[in-house]
CSV table of N, CA and C in Angstrom, one decimal:
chain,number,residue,atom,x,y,z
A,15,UNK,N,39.0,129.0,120.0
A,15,UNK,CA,38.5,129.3,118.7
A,15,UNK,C,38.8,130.8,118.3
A,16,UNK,N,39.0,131.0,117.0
A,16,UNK,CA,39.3,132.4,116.6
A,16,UNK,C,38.2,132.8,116.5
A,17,UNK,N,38.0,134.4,116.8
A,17,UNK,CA,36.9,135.1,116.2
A,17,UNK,C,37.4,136.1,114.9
A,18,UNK,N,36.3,136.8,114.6
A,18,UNK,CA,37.4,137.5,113.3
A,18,UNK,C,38.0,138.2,113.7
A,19,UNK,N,38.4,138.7,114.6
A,19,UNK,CA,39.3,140.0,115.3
A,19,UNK,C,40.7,139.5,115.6
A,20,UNK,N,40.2,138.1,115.8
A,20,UNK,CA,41.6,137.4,116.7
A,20,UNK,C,41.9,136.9,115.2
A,21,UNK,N,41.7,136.6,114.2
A,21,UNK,CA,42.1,136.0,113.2
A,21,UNK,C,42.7,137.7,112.5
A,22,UNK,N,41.9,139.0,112.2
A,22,UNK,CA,42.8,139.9,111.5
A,22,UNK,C,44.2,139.9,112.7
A,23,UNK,N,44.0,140.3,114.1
A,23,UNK,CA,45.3,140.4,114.8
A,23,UNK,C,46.3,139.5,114.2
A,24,UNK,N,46.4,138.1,114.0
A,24,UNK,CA,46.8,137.4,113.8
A,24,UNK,C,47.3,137.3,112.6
A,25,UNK,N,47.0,137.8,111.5
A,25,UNK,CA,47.2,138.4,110.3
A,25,UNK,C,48.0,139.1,110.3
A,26,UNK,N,47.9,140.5,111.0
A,26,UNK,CA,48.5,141.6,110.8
A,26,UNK,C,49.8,140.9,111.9
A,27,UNK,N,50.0,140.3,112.9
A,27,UNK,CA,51.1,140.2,113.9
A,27,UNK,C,52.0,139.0,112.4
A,28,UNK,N,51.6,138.3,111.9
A,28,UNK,CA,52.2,137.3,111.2
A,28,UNK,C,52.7,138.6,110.0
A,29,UNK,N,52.0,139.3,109.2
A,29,UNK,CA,52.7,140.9,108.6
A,29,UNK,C,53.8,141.3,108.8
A,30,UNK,N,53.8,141.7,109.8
A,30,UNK,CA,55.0,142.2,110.4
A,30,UNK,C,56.2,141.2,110.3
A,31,UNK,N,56.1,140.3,110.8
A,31,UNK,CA,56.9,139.2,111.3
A,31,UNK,C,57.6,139.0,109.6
A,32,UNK,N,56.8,138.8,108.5
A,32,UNK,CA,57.6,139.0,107.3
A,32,UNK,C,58.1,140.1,107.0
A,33,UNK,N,57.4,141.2,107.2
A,33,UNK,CA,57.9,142.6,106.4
A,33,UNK,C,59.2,142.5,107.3
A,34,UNK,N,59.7,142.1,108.9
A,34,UNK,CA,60.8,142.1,109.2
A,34,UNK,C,62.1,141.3,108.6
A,35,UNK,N,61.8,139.8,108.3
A,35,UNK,CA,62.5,139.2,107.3
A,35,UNK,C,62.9,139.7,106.6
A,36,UNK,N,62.0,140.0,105.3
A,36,UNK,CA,62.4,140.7,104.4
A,36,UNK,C,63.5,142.0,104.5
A,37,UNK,N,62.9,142.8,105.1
A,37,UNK,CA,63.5,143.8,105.7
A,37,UNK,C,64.8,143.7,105.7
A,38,UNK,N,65.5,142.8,106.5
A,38,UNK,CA,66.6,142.2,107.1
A,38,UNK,C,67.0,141.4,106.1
A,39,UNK,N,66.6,140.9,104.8
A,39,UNK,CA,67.4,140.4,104.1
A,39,UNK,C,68.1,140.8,103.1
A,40,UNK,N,69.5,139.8,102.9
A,40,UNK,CA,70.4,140.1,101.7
A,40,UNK,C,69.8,140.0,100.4
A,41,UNK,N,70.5,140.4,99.1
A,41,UNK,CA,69.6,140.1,98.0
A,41,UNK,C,69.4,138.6,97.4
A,42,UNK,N,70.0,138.2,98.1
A,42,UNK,CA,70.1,136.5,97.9
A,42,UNK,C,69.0,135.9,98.3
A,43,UNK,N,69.1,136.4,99.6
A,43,UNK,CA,68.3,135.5,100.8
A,43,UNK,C,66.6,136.1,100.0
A,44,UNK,N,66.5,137.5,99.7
A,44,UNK,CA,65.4,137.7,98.8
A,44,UNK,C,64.9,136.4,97.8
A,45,UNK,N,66.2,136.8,96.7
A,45,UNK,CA,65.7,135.7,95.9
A,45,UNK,C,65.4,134.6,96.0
A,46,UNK,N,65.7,133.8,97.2
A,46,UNK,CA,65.5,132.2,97.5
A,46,UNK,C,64.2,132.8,97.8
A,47,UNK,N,63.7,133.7,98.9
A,47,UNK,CA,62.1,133.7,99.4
A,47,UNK,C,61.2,133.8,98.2
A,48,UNK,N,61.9,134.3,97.1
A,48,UNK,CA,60.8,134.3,96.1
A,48,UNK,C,60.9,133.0,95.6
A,49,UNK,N,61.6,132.2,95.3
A,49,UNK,CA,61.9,130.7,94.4
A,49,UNK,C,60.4,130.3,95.7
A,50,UNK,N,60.9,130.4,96.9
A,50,UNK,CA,60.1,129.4,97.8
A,50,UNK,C,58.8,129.9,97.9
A,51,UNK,N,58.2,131.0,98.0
A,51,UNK,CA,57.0,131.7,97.8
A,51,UNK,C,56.6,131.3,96.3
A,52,UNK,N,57.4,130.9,95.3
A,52,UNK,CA,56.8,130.9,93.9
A,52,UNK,C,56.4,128.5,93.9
A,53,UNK,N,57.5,128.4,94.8
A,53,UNK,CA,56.9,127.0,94.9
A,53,UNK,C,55.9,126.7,95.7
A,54,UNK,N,55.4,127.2,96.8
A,54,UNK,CA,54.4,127.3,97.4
A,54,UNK,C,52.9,127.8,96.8
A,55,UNK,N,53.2,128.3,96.3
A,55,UNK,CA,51.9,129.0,95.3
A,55,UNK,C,51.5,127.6,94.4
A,56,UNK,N,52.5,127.6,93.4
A,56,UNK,CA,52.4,126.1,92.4
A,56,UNK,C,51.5,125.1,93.0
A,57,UNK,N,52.3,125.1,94.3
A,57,UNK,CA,51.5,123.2,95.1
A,57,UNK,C,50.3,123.9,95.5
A,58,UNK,N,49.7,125.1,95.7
A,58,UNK,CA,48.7,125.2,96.4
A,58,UNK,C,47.8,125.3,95.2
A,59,UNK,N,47.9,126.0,94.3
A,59,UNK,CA,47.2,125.8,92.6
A,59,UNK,C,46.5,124.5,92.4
A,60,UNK,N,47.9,123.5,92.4
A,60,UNK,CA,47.8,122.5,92.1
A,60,UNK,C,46.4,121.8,93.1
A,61,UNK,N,46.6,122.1,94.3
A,61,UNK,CA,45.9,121.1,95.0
A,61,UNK,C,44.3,121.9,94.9
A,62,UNK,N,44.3,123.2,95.0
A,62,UNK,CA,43.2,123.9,94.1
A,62,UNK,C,42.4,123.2,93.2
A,63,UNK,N,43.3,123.2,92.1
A,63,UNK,CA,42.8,122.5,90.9
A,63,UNK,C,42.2,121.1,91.3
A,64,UNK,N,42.9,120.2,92.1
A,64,UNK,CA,42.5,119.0,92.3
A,64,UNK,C,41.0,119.1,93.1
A,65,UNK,N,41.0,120.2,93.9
A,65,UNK,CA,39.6,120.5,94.8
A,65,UNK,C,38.3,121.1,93.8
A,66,UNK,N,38.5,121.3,92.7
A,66,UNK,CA,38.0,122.1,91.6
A,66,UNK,C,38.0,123.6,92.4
A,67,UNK,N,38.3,124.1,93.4
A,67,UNK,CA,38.2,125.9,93.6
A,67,UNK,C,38.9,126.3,93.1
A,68,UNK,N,38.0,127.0,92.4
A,68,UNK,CA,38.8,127.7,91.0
A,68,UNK,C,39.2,129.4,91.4
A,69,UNK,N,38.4,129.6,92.5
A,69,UNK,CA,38.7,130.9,93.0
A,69,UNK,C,40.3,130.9,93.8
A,70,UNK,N,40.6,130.2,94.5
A,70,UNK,CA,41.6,130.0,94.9
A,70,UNK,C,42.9,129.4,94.1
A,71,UNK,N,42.8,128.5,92.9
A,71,UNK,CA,43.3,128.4,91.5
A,71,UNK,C,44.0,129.5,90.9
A,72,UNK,N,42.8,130.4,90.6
A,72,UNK,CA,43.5,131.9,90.3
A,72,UNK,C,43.9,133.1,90.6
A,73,UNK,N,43.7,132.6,92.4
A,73,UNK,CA,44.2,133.7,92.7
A,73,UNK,C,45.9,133.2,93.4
A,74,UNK,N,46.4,131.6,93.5
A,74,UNK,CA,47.3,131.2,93.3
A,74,UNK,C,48.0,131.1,92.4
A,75,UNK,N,47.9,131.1,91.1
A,75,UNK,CA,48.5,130.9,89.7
A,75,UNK,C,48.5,133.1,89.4
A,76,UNK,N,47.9,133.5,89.8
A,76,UNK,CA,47.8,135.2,89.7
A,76,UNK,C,49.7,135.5,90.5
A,77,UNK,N,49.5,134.7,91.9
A,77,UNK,CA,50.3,135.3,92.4
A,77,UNK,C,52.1,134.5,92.1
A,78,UNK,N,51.7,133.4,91.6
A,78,UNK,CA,52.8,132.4,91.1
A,78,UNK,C,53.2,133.6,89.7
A,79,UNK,N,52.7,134.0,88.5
A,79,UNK,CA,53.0,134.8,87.7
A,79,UNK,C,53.5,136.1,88.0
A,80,UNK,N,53.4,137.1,89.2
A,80,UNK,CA,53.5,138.3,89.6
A,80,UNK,C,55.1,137.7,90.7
A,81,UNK,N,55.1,136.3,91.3
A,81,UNK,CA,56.3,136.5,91.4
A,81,UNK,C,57.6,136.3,90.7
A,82,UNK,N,57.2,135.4,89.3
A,82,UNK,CA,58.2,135.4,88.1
A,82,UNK,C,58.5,136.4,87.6
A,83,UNK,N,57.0,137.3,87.3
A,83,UNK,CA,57.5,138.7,86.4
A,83,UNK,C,57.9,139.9,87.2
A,84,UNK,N,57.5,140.3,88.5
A,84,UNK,CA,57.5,141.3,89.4
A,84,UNK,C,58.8,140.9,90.0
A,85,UNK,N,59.5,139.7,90.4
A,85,UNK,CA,60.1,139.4,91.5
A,85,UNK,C,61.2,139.4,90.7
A,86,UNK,N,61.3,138.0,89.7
A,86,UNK,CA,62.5,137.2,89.5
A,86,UNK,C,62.7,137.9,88.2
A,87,UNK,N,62.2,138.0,87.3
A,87,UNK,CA,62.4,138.4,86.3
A,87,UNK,C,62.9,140.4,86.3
A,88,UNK,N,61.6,140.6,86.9
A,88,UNK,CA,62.4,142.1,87.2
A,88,UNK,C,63.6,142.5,88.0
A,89,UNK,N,64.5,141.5,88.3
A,89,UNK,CA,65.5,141.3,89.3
A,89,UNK,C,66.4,141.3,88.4
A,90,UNK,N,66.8,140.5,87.4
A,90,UNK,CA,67.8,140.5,86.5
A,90,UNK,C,68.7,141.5,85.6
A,91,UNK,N,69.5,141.5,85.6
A,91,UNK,CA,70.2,142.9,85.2
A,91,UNK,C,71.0,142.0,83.5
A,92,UNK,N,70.1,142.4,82.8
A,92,UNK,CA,70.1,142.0,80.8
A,92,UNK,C,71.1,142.5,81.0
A,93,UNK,N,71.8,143.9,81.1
A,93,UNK,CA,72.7,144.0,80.7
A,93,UNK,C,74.2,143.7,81.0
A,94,UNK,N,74.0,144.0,82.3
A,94,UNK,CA,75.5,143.0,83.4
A,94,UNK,C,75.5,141.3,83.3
A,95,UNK,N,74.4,141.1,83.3
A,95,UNK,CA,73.8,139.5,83.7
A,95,UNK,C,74.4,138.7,82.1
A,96,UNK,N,74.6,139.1,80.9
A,96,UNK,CA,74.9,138.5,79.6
A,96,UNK,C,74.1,137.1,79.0
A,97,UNK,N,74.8,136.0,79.1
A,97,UNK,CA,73.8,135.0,78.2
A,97,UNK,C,73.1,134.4,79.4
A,98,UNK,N,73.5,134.2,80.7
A,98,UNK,CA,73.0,134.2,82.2
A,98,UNK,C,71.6,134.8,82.1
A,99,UNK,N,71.9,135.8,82.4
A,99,UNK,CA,70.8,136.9,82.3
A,99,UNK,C,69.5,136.4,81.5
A,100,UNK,N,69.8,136.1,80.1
A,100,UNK,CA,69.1,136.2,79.0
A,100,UNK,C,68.1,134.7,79.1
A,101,UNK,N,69.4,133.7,79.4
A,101,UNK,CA,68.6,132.8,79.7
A,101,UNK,C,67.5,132.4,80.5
A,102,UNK,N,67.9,132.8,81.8
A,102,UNK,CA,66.8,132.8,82.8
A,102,UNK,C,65.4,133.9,82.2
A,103,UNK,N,65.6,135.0,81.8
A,103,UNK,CA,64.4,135.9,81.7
A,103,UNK,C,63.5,134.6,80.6
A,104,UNK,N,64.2,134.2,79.8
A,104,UNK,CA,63.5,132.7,78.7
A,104,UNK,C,63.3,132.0,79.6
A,105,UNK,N,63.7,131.2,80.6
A,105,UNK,CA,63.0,129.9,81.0
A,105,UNK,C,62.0,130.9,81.9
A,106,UNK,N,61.8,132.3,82.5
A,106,UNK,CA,60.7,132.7,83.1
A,106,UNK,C,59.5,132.9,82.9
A,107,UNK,N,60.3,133.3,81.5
A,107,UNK,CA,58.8,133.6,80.3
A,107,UNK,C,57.8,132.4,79.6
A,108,UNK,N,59.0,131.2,80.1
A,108,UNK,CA,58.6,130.2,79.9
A,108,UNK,C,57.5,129.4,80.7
A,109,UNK,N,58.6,129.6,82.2
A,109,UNK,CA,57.2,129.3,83.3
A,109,UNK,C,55.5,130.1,82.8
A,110,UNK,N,55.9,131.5,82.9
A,110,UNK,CA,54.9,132.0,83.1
A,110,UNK,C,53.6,131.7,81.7
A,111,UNK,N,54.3,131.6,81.0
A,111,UNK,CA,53.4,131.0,79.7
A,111,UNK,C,52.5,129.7,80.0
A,112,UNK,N,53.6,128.7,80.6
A,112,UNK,CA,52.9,127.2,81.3
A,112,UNK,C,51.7,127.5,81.9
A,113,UNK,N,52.5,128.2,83.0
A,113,UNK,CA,51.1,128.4,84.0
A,113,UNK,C,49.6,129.1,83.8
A,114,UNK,N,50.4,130.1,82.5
A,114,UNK,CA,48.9,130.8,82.0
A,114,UNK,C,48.1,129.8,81.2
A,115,UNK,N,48.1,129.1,80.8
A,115,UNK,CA,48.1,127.6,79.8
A,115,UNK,C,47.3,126.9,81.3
A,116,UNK,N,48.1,126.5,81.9
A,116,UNK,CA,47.4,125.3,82.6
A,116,UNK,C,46.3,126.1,83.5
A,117,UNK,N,46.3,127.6,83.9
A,117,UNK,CA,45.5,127.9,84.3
A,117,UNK,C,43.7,128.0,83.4
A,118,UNK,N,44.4,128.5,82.1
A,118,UNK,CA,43.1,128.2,81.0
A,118,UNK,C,42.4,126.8,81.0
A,119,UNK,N,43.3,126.0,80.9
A,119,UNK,CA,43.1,124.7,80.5
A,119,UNK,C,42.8,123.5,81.5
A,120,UNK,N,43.0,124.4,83.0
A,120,UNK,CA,43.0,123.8,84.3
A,120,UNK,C,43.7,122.3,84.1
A,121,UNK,N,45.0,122.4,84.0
A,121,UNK,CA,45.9,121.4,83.7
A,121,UNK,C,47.3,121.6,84.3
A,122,UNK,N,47.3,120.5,85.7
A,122,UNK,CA,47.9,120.8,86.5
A,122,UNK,C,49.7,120.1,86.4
A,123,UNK,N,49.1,119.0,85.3
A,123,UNK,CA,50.8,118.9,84.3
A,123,UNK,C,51.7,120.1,83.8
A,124,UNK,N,51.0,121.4,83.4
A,124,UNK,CA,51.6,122.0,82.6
A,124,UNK,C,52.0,123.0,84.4
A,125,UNK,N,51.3,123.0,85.7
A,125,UNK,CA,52.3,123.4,86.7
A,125,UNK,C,53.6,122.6,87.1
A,126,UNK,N,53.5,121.3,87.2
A,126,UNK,CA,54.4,120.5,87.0
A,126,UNK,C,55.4,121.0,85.8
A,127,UNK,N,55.4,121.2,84.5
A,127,UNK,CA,56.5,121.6,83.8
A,127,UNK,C,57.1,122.9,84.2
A,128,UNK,N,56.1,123.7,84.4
A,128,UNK,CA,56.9,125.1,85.3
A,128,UNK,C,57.6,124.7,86.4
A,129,UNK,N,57.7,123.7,87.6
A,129,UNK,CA,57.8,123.7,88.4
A,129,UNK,C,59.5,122.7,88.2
A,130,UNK,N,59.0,121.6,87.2
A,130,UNK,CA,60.6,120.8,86.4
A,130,UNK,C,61.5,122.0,86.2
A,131,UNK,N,61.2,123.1,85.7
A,131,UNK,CA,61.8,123.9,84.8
A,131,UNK,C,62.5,124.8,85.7
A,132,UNK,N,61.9,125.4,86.5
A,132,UNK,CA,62.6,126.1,87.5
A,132,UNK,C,63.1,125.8,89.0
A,133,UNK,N,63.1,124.3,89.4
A,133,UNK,CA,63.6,123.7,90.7
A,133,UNK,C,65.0,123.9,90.2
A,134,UNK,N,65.6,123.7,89.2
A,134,UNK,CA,67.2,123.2,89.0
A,134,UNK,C,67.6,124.9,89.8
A,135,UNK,N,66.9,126.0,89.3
A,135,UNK,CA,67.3,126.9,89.4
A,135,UNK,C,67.4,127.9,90.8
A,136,UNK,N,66.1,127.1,91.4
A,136,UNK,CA,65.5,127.2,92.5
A,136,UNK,C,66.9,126.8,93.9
A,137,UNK,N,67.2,125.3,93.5
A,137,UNK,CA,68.3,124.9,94.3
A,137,UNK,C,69.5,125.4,94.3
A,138,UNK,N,70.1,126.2,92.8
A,138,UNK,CA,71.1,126.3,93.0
A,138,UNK,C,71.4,127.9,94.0
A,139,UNK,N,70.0,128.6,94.4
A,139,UNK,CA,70.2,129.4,95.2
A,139,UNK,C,70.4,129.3,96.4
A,140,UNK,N,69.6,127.9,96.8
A,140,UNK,CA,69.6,127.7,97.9
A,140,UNK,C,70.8,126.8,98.4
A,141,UNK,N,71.5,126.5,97.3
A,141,UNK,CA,72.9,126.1,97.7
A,141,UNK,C,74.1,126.9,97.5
């Protein structure tokens, strides 16, 4: 059994273990960790929502939005990036609009449309 001590160790040794990843990654390999960190968040909302905890809801859908606008969207370069660029920052703004919606509305369809909307985009990194 964990106690709380063995659970923060455990925390903080799992910390590290990402801050190293990261650390060590190219700017690609970034971007996919955010696609995958931004789908992981979605399903866990989702299954949130289905459990009604709504505390865990928004602090999943908090962090699903902070990695569209912080991550992906602050990653793009408008001006090098051209109608590329342009587009994606629109289907981001897009996501993030869904999700603030389905977060209000606790409507876990409208994570599902964020989630339609950005997989095409999601895969083509990872391929």
């Amino acid at each position: 059994m964990y106690t709380s001590m063995n659970r923060s160790a455990a925390n903080a040794y799992r910390q590290v273990g990402v801050q190293s990843v990261v650390d060590g990654a190219s700017p690609h390999m970034l971007i996919q960790m955010l696609f995958d960190a931004l789908e992981t968040s979605l399903n866990a909302a989702k299954g949130a929502m289905q459990r009604g905890d709504i505390e865990e809801k928004g602090r999943q859908i908090g962090k699903a939005v902070r990695i569209l606008e912080e991550g992906l969207k602050a990653s793009l370069n408008l001006n090098q990036g051209g109608e590329v660029a342009q587009n994606l920052a629109s289907l981001y703004d897009y996501s993030i609009t869904q999700i603030t919606l389905a977060n209000l509305r606790n409507d876990s369809s409208l994570l599902e449309s964020a989630q339609t909307v950005i997989a095409p985009v999601a895969q083509g990194w990872r391929e």
